[in-house]
XYZ file of C-alpha atoms in Angstrom:
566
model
C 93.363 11.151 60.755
C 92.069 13.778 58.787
C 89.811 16.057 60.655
C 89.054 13.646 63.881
C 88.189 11.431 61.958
C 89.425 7.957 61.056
C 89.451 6.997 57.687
C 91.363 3.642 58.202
C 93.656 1.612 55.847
C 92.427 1.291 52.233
C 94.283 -1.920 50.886
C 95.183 -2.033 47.365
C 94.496 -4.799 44.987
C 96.722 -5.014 42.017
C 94.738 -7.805 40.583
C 91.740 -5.886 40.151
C 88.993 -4.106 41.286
C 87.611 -4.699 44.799
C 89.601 -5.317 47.810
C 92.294 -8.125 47.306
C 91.747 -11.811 48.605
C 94.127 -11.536 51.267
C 93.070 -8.297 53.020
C 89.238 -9.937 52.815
C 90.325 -12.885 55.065
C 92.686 -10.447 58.173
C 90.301 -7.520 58.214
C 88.900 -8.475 61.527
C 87.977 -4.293 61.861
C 84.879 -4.896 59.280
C 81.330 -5.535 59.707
C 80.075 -8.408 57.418
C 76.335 -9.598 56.463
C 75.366 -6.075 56.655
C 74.361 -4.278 53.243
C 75.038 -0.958 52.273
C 71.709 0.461 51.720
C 69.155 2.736 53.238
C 65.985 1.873 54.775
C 64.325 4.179 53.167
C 62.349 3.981 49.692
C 62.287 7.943 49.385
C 66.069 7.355 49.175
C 67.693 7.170 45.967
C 70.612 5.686 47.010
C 71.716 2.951 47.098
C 74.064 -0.531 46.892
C 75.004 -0.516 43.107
C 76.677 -4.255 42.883
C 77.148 -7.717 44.958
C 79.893 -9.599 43.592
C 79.910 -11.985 46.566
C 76.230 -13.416 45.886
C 75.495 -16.918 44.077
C 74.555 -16.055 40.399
C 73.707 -18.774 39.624
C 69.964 -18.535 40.408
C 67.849 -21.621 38.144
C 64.852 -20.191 38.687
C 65.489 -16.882 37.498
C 65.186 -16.016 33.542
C 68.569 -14.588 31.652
C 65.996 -12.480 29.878
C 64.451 -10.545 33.187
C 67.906 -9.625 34.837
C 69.555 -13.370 35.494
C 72.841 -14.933 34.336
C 75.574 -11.648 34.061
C 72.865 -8.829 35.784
C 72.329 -10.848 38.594
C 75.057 -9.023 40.760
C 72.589 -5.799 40.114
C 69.257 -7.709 41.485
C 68.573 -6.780 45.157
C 65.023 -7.985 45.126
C 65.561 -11.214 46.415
C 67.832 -10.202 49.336
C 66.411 -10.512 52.348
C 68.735 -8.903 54.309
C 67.618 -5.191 53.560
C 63.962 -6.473 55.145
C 62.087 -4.959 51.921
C 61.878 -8.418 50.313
C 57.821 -8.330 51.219
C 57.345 -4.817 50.003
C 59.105 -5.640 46.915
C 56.976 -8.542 46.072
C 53.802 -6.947 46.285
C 54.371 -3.853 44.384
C 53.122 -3.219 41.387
C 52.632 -0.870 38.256
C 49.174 1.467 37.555
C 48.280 2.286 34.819
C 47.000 5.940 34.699
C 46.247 5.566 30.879
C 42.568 6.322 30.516
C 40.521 3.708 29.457
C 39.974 3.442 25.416
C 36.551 4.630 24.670
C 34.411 2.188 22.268
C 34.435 3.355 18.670
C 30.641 3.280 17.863
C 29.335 3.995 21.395
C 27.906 7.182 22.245
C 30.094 10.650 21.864
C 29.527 11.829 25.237
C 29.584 15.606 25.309
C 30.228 16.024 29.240
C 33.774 14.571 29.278
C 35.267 17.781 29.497
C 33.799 18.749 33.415
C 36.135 15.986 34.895
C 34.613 17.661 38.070
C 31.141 16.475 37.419
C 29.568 13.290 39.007
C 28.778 9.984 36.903
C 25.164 9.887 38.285
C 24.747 13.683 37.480
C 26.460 13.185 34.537
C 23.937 10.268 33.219
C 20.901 12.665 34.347
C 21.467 15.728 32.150
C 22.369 12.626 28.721
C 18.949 11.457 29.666
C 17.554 14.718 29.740
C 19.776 15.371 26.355
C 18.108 12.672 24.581
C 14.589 13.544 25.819
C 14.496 17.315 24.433
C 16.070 15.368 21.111
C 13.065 13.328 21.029
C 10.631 16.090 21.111
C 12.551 17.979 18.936
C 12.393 15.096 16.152
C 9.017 14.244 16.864
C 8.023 18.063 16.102
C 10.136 18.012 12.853
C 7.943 14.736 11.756
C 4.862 16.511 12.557
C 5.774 19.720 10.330
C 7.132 17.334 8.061
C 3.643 15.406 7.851
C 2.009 18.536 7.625
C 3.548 20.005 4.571
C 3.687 17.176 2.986
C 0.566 15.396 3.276
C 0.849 12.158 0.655
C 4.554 10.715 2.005
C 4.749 8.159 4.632
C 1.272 9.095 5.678
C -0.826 6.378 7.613
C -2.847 3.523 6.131
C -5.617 3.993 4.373
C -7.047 0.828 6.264
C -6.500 2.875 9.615
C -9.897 4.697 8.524
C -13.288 3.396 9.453
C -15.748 1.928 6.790
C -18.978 1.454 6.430
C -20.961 -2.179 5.413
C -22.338 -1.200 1.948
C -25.769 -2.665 3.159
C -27.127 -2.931 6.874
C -27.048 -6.610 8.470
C -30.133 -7.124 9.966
C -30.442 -9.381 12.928
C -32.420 -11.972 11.026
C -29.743 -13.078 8.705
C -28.230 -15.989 8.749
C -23.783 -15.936 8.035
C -23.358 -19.145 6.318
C -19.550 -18.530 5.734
C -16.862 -15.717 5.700
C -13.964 -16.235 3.016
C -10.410 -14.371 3.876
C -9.009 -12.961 0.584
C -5.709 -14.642 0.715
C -7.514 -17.940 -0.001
C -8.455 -16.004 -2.976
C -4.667 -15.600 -4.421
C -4.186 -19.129 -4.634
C -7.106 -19.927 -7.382
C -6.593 -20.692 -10.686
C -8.758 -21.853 -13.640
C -8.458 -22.077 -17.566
C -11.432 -21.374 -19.237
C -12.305 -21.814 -23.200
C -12.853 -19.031 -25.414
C -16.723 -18.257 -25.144
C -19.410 -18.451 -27.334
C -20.971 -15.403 -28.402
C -25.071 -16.150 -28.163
C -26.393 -12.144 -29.300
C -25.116 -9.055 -29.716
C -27.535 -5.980 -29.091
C -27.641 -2.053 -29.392
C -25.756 -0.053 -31.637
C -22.321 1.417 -31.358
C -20.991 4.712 -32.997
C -17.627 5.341 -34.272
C -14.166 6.862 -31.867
C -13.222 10.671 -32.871
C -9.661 9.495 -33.596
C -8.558 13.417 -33.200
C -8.888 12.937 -29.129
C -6.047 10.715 -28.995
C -3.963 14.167 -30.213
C -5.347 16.093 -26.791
C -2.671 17.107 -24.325
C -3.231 19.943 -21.778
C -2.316 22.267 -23.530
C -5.210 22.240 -26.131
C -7.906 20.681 -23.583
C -11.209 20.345 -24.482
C -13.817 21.000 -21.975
C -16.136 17.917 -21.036
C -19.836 18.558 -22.361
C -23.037 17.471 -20.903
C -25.037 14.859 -22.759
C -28.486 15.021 -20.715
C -30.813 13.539 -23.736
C -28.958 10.234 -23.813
C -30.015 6.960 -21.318
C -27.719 5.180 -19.522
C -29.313 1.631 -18.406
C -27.818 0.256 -14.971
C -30.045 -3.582 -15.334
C -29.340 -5.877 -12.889
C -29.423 -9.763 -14.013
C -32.682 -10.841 -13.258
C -34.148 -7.747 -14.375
C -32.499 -8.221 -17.922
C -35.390 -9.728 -20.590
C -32.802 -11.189 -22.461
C -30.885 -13.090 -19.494
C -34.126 -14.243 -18.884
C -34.913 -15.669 -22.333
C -31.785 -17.379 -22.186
C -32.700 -19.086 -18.873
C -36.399 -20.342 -20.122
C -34.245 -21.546 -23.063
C -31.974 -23.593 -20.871
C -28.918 -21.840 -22.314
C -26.776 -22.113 -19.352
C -27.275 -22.504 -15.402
C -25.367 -19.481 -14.174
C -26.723 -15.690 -14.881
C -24.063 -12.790 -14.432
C -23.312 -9.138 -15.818
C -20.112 -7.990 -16.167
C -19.863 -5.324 -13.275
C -21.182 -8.127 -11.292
C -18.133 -10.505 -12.488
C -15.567 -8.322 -12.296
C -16.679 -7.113 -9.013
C -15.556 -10.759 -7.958
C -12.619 -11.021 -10.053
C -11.068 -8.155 -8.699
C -12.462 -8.815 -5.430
C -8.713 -8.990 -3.298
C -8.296 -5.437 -4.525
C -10.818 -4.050 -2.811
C -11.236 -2.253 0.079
C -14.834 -0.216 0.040
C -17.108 -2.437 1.065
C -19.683 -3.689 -1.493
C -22.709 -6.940 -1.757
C -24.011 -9.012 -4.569
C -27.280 -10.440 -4.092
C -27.164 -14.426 -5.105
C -30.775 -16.005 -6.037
C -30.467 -19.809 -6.396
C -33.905 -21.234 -8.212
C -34.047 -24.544 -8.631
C -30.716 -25.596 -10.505
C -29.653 -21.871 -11.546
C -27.783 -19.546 -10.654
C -28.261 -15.481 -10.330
C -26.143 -12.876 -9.397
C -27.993 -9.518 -8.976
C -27.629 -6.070 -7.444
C -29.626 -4.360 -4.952
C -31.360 -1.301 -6.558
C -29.286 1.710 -5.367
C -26.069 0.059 -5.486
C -22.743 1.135 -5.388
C -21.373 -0.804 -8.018
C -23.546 1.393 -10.254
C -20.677 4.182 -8.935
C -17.264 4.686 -9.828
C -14.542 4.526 -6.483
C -12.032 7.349 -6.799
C -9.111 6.903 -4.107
C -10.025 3.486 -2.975
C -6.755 2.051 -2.631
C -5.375 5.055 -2.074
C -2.911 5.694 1.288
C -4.196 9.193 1.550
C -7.330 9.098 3.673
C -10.283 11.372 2.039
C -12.911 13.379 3.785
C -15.204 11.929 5.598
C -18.208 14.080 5.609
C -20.719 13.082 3.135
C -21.537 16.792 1.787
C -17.332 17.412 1.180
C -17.151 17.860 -2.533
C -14.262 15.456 -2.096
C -15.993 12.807 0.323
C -15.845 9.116 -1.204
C -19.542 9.471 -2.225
C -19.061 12.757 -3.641
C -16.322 11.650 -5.513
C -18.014 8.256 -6.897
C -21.051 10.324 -8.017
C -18.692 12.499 -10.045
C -16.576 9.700 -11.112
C -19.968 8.300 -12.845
C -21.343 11.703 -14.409
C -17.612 12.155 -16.008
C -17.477 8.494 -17.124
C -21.560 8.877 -19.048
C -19.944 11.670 -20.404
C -16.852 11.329 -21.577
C -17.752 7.913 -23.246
C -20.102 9.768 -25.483
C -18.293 12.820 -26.179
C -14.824 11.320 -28.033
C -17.905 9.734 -30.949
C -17.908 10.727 -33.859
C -21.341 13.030 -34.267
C -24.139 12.303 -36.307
C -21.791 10.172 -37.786
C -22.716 6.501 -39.122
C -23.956 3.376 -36.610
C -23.307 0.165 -36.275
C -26.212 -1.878 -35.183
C -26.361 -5.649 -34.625
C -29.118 -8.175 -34.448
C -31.562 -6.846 -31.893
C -31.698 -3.035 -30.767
C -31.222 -1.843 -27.386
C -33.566 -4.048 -25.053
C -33.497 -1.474 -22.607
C -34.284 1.449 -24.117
C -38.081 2.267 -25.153
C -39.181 3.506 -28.753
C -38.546 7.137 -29.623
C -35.734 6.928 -26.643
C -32.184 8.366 -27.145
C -30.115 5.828 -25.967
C -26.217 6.155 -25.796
C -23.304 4.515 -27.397
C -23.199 0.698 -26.661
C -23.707 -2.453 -27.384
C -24.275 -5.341 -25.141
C -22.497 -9.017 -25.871
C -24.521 -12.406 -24.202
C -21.207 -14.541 -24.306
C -21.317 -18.164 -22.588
C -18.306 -20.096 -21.138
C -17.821 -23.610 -19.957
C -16.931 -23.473 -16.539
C -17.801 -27.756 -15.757
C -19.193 -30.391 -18.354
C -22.467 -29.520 -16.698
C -22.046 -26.175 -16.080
C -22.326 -22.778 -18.055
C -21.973 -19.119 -17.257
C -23.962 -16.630 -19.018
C -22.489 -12.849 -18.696
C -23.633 -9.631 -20.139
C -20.600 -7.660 -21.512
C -20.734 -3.609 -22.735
C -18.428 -1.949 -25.129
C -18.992 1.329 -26.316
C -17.298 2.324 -29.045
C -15.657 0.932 -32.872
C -13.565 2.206 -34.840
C -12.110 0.716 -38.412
C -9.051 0.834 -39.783
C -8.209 -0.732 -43.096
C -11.920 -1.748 -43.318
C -11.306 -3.336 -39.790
C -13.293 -3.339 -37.061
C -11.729 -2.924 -33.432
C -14.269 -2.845 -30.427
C -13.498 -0.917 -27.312
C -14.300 0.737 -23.710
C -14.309 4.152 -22.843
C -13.625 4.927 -19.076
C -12.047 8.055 -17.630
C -9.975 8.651 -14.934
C -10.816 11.904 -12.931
C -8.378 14.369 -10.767
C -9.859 16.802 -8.161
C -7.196 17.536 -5.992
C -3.765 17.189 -6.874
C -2.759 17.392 -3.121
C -4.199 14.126 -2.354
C -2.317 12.313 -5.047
C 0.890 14.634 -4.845
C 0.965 14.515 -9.173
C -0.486 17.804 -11.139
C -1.845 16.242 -14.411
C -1.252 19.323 -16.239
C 2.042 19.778 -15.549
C 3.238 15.899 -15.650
C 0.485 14.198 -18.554
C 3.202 15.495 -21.910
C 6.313 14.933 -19.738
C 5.673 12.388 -17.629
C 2.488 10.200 -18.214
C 3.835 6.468 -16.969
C 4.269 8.409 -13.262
C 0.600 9.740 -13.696
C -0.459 6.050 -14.641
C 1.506 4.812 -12.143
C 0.104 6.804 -9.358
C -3.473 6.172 -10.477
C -2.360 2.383 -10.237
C -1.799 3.088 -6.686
C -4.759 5.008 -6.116
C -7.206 3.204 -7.878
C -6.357 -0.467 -8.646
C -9.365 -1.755 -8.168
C -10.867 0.100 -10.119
C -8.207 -0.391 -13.383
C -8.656 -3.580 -12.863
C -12.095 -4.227 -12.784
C -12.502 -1.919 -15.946
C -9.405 -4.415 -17.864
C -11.423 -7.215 -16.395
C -14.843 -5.802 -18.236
C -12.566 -5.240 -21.372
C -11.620 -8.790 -21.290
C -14.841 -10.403 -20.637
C -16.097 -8.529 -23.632
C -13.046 -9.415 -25.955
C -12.309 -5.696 -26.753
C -9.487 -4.535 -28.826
C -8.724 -1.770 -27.193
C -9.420 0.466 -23.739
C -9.742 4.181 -23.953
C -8.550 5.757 -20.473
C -9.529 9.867 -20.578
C -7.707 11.767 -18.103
C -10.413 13.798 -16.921
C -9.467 16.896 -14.454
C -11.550 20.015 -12.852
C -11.287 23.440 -14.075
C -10.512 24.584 -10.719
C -10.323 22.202 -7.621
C -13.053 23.394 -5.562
C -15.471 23.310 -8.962
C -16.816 19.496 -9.221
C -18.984 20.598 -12.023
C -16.885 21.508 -15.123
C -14.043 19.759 -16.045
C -11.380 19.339 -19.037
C -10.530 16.597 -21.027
C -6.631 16.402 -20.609
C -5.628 13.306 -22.856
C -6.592 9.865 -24.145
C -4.376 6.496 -24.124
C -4.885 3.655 -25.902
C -3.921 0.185 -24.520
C -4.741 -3.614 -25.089
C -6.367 -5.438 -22.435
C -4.381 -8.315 -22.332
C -1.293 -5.857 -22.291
C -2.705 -3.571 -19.688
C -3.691 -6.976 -17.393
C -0.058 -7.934 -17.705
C 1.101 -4.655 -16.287
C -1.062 -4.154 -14.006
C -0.379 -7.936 -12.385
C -3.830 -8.954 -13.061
C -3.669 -12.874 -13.919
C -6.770 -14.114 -16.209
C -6.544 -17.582 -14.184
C -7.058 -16.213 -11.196
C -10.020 -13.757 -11.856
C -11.692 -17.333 -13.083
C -10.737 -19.407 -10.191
C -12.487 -16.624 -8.078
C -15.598 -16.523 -9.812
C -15.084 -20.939 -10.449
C -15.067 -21.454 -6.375
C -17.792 -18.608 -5.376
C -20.003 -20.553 -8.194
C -19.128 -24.092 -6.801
C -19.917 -22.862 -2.801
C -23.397 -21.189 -4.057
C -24.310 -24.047 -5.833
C -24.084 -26.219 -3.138
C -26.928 -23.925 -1.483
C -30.041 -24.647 -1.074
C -33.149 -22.580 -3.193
C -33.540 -18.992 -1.728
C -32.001 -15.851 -1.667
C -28.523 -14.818 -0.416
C -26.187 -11.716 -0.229
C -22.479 -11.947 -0.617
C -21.073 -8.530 1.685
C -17.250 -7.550 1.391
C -16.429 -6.761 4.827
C -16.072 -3.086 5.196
C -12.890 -3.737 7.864
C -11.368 -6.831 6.739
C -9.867 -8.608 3.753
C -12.791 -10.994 3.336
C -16.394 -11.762 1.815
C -19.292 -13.029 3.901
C -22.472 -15.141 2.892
C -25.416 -14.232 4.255
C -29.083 -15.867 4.021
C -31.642 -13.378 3.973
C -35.176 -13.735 3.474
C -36.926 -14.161 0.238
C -38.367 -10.933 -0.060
C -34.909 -9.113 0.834
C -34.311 -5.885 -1.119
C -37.975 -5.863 -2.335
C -40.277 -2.939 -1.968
C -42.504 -4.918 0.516
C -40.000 -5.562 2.689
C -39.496 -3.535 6.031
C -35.472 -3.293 6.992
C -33.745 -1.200 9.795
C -33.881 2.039 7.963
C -30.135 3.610 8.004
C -29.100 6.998 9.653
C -29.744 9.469 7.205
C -26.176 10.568 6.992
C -25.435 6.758 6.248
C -28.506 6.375 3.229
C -26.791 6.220 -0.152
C -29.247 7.253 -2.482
C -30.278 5.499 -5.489
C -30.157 6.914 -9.340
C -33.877 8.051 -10.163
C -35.429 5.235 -12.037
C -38.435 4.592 -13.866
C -39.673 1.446 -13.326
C -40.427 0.136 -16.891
C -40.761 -3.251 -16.869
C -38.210 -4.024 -14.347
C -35.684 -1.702 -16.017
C -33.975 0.923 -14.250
C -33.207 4.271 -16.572
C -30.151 6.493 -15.504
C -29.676 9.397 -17.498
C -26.909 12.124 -16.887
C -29.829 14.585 -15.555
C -30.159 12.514 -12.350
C -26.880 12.511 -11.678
C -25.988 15.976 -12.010
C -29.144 16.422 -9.424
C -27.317 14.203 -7.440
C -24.266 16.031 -6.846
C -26.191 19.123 -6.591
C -27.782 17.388 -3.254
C -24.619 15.975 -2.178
C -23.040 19.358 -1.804
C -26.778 21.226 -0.902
């Protein structure tokens, strides 16, 4: 009795720990089947060990507290009345959740305070001022640098190069990507006359560079003759002598060949009479111009009176190439003539530099092509002859093509070529398609520039480069083959025509050609068309009419640009 209270007997078990087997059986004083343990979970404490359960529990796994730590598991006793609280309680994890390792760094983490929904509404609003933002930076961007990742050229709106008139009659329309798949082999032609007379290449202009530039001159005493096919008193000898069915000229060919290139629009008149074959050009044509920019992805003015419009630009293109051809010659310098003079050119006349080839190739058993090919220049080396082109490439503003001739032509003249490739390939190739038809040795390609970029009237000569035609065809990706199978299949759909006159348009929107069948007296003084808006008209070189030839000297077309720019 310590204290009023009553601490009982404590037996003691010599045996061991716990109370000994005899004083478990007479204590009659002690409450069984009641555990020591609170009712509480806030509680810590507790029963420690049971050495009076069952152990041996089969369902319960050594390895989660069975066999020897099964005295220690109150979980399944029932007795406490916990048993249900126990079962259903489990661990949370207050881990956040990992975040994805490419999805979006969100920058609003930090309030924890902050809604989700508000929380989406300012990233949306986030990404929307980014959006601006970048879309100003492209603008700038576009701005300052006008020639990258500008938009396509095709984007712009062309012009038909002659007006449809309601009368006319589309027989067919011919995408160009038919064209790609054509091939045909011809033979090496026959060469029927050679006319004119050709002076000798100054062999000192292939030593130009910009920095000792010569300044392009002004021949205005020397023709130039632009003669369409029918017009042509030789073609038309040929034909009376049965010499072959189809009738060309070599801008006309070419024109074809090079046709997918394209993108200007442009027509060729077709005549079938009786079992021939012409292909002509209207009077006023463009392909009597030069195209500067055509291909290019840099769109070019479009008013018609911009010194840098696409008909400003094609006038100048022609003045520079009259020119230039007859300014690398040797002056007053020897000729050499071949078997008939010039049959354009009148007695007493001046005419310049060339000489004209009547070459004939097989294109059936039955059927031959007669072509009118130019060169304008020799030159002999070892007491041999070479025959070649002249044609010059001209830069007026070295913001539309991004490249500065002066500074890149001695350093870096492939990138110059290259971006006149890009700029101009239909025009490269249609000159290395005229080379080829007239089996020259060599093309001359002036790089031809403006004293100052707002001055389309003087310009420099920069430099001169030599290349082969075959060689130049092969770099530029233009396949012989195909430039025949072109011309073969346009041949074998016209001849299948009946007599009369037709007009072959390159659509001024679309990759494709169109046949037309127009009246008879189409194109003819006498006949009354839809006249064009006057800021439409393209107006012809000045001609004199001399016998059906048409005269273009270098005076008319310096008039010209002074009226385009008036």
């Amino acid at each position: 009795m310590v204290g009023g209270i009553e601490v009982g007997a404590v037996p003691f078990n010599p045996d061991g720990w716990g109370p000994p087997e005899a004083a478990a059986g007479t204590a009659t004083s002690l409450i069984y089947d009641v555990p020591f343990a609170t009712f509480s979970r806030s509680d810590k404490v507790g029963r420690i060990a049971d050495w009076t359960r069952n152990t041996n529990n089969p369902g319960k796994n050594p390895k989660q507290g069975g066999g020897s730590d099964s005295i220690f598991d109150f979980t399944a006793d029932d007795s406490f009345g916990t048993g249900d609280e126990d079962s259903t309680f489990r661990l949370v994890d207050s881990k956040p959740a990992p975040r994805p390792k490419f999805g979006p760094k969100w920058r609003f983490n930090q309030n924890r305070s902050q809604l989700p929904q508000r929380r989406d509404e300012e990233v949306e609003a986030r990404k929307r001022e980014a959006e601006k933002e970048r879309a100003r930076r492209d603008r700038l961007f576009h701005l300052n640098r006008p020639n990258i990742n500008s938009q396509r050229r095709e984007a712009a709106v062309f012009k038909s190069s002659v007006d449809i008139q309601p009368e006319w009659n589309m027989l067919d329309q011919i995408p160009f990507s038919t064209f790609s798949k054509l091939s045909f082999s011809v033979p090496d032609p026959d060469d029927l006359l050679l006319c004119g007379a050709l002076e000798y290449y100054d062999r000192t202009y292939d030593r130009l560079t910009p920095k000792n530039e010569r300044r392009l001159e002004r021949f205005k005493n020397r023709n130039f003759f632009k003669v369409t096919t029918t017009d042509d008193p030789v073609i038309r000898r040929l034909a009376n002598e049965d010499k072959a069915t189809v009738f060309a000229t070599d801008s006309i060919l070419s024109t074809l060949m090079c046709a997918p290139r394209s993108v200007y629009s442009w027509d060729i008149v077709i005549q079938r009479v009786g079992n021939k074959l012409f292909f002509d050009k209207r009077d006023g044509s463009q392909l009597d111009l030069l195209s500067v920019h055509e291909t290019s992805l840099q769109p070019l003015p479009e008013a018609k009176d911009d010194i840098n419009s696409a008909y400003s630009l094609s006038v100048e293109a022609a003045y520079i190439n009259q020119n230039f051809s007859q300014q690398v010659l040797v002056r007053d310098g020897d000729k050499v003539t071949f078997d008939e003079p010039n049959p354009f050119a009148n007695e007493g006349e001046e005419a310049a530099s060339v000489a004209y080839k009547y070459r004939r190739w097989k294109l059936d058993d039955d059927m031959y092509l007669v072509a009118r090919c130019e060169v304008q220049s020799v030159s002999e080396v070892n007491k041999q002859r070479s025959f070649m082109t002249l044609n010059a490439l001209n830069e007026f503003d070295s913001k539309y093509s991004g490249v500065d001739w002066r500074q890149k032509l001695e350093t870096q003249r492939g990138a110059v070529l290259a971006t006149e490739l890009k700029n101009n390939a239909n025009k490269l190739a249609k000159w290395t398609a005229q080379a080829l038809l007239a089996s020259a040795d060599y093309m001359k390609l002036g790089f031809v520039s403006r004293v100052h970029p707002r001055d389309h009237f003087n310009h420099v000569i920069l430099a001169v480069q030599q290349y082969k035609p075959r060689d130049f065809a092969s770099q530029i990706n233009l396949n012989t083959s195909n430039m025949w199978g072109i011309v073969k299949s346009i041949v074998s759909l016209c001849m299948k025509l009946n007599e009369g006159k037709y007009v072959l348009v390159k659509d001024p929107s679309k990759p494709q050609v169109r046949i037309y069948e127009v009246p008879v007296d189409a194109f003819e003084n006498d006949y009354v068309e839809e006249p064009l808006p006057e800021e439409e008209q393209v107006q012809p070189p000045s001609e004199d009419t001399q016998g059906g030839e048409a005269t273009v000297t270098t005076n008319d077309i310096e008039d010209k640009e002074v009226e385009s720019v008036a």
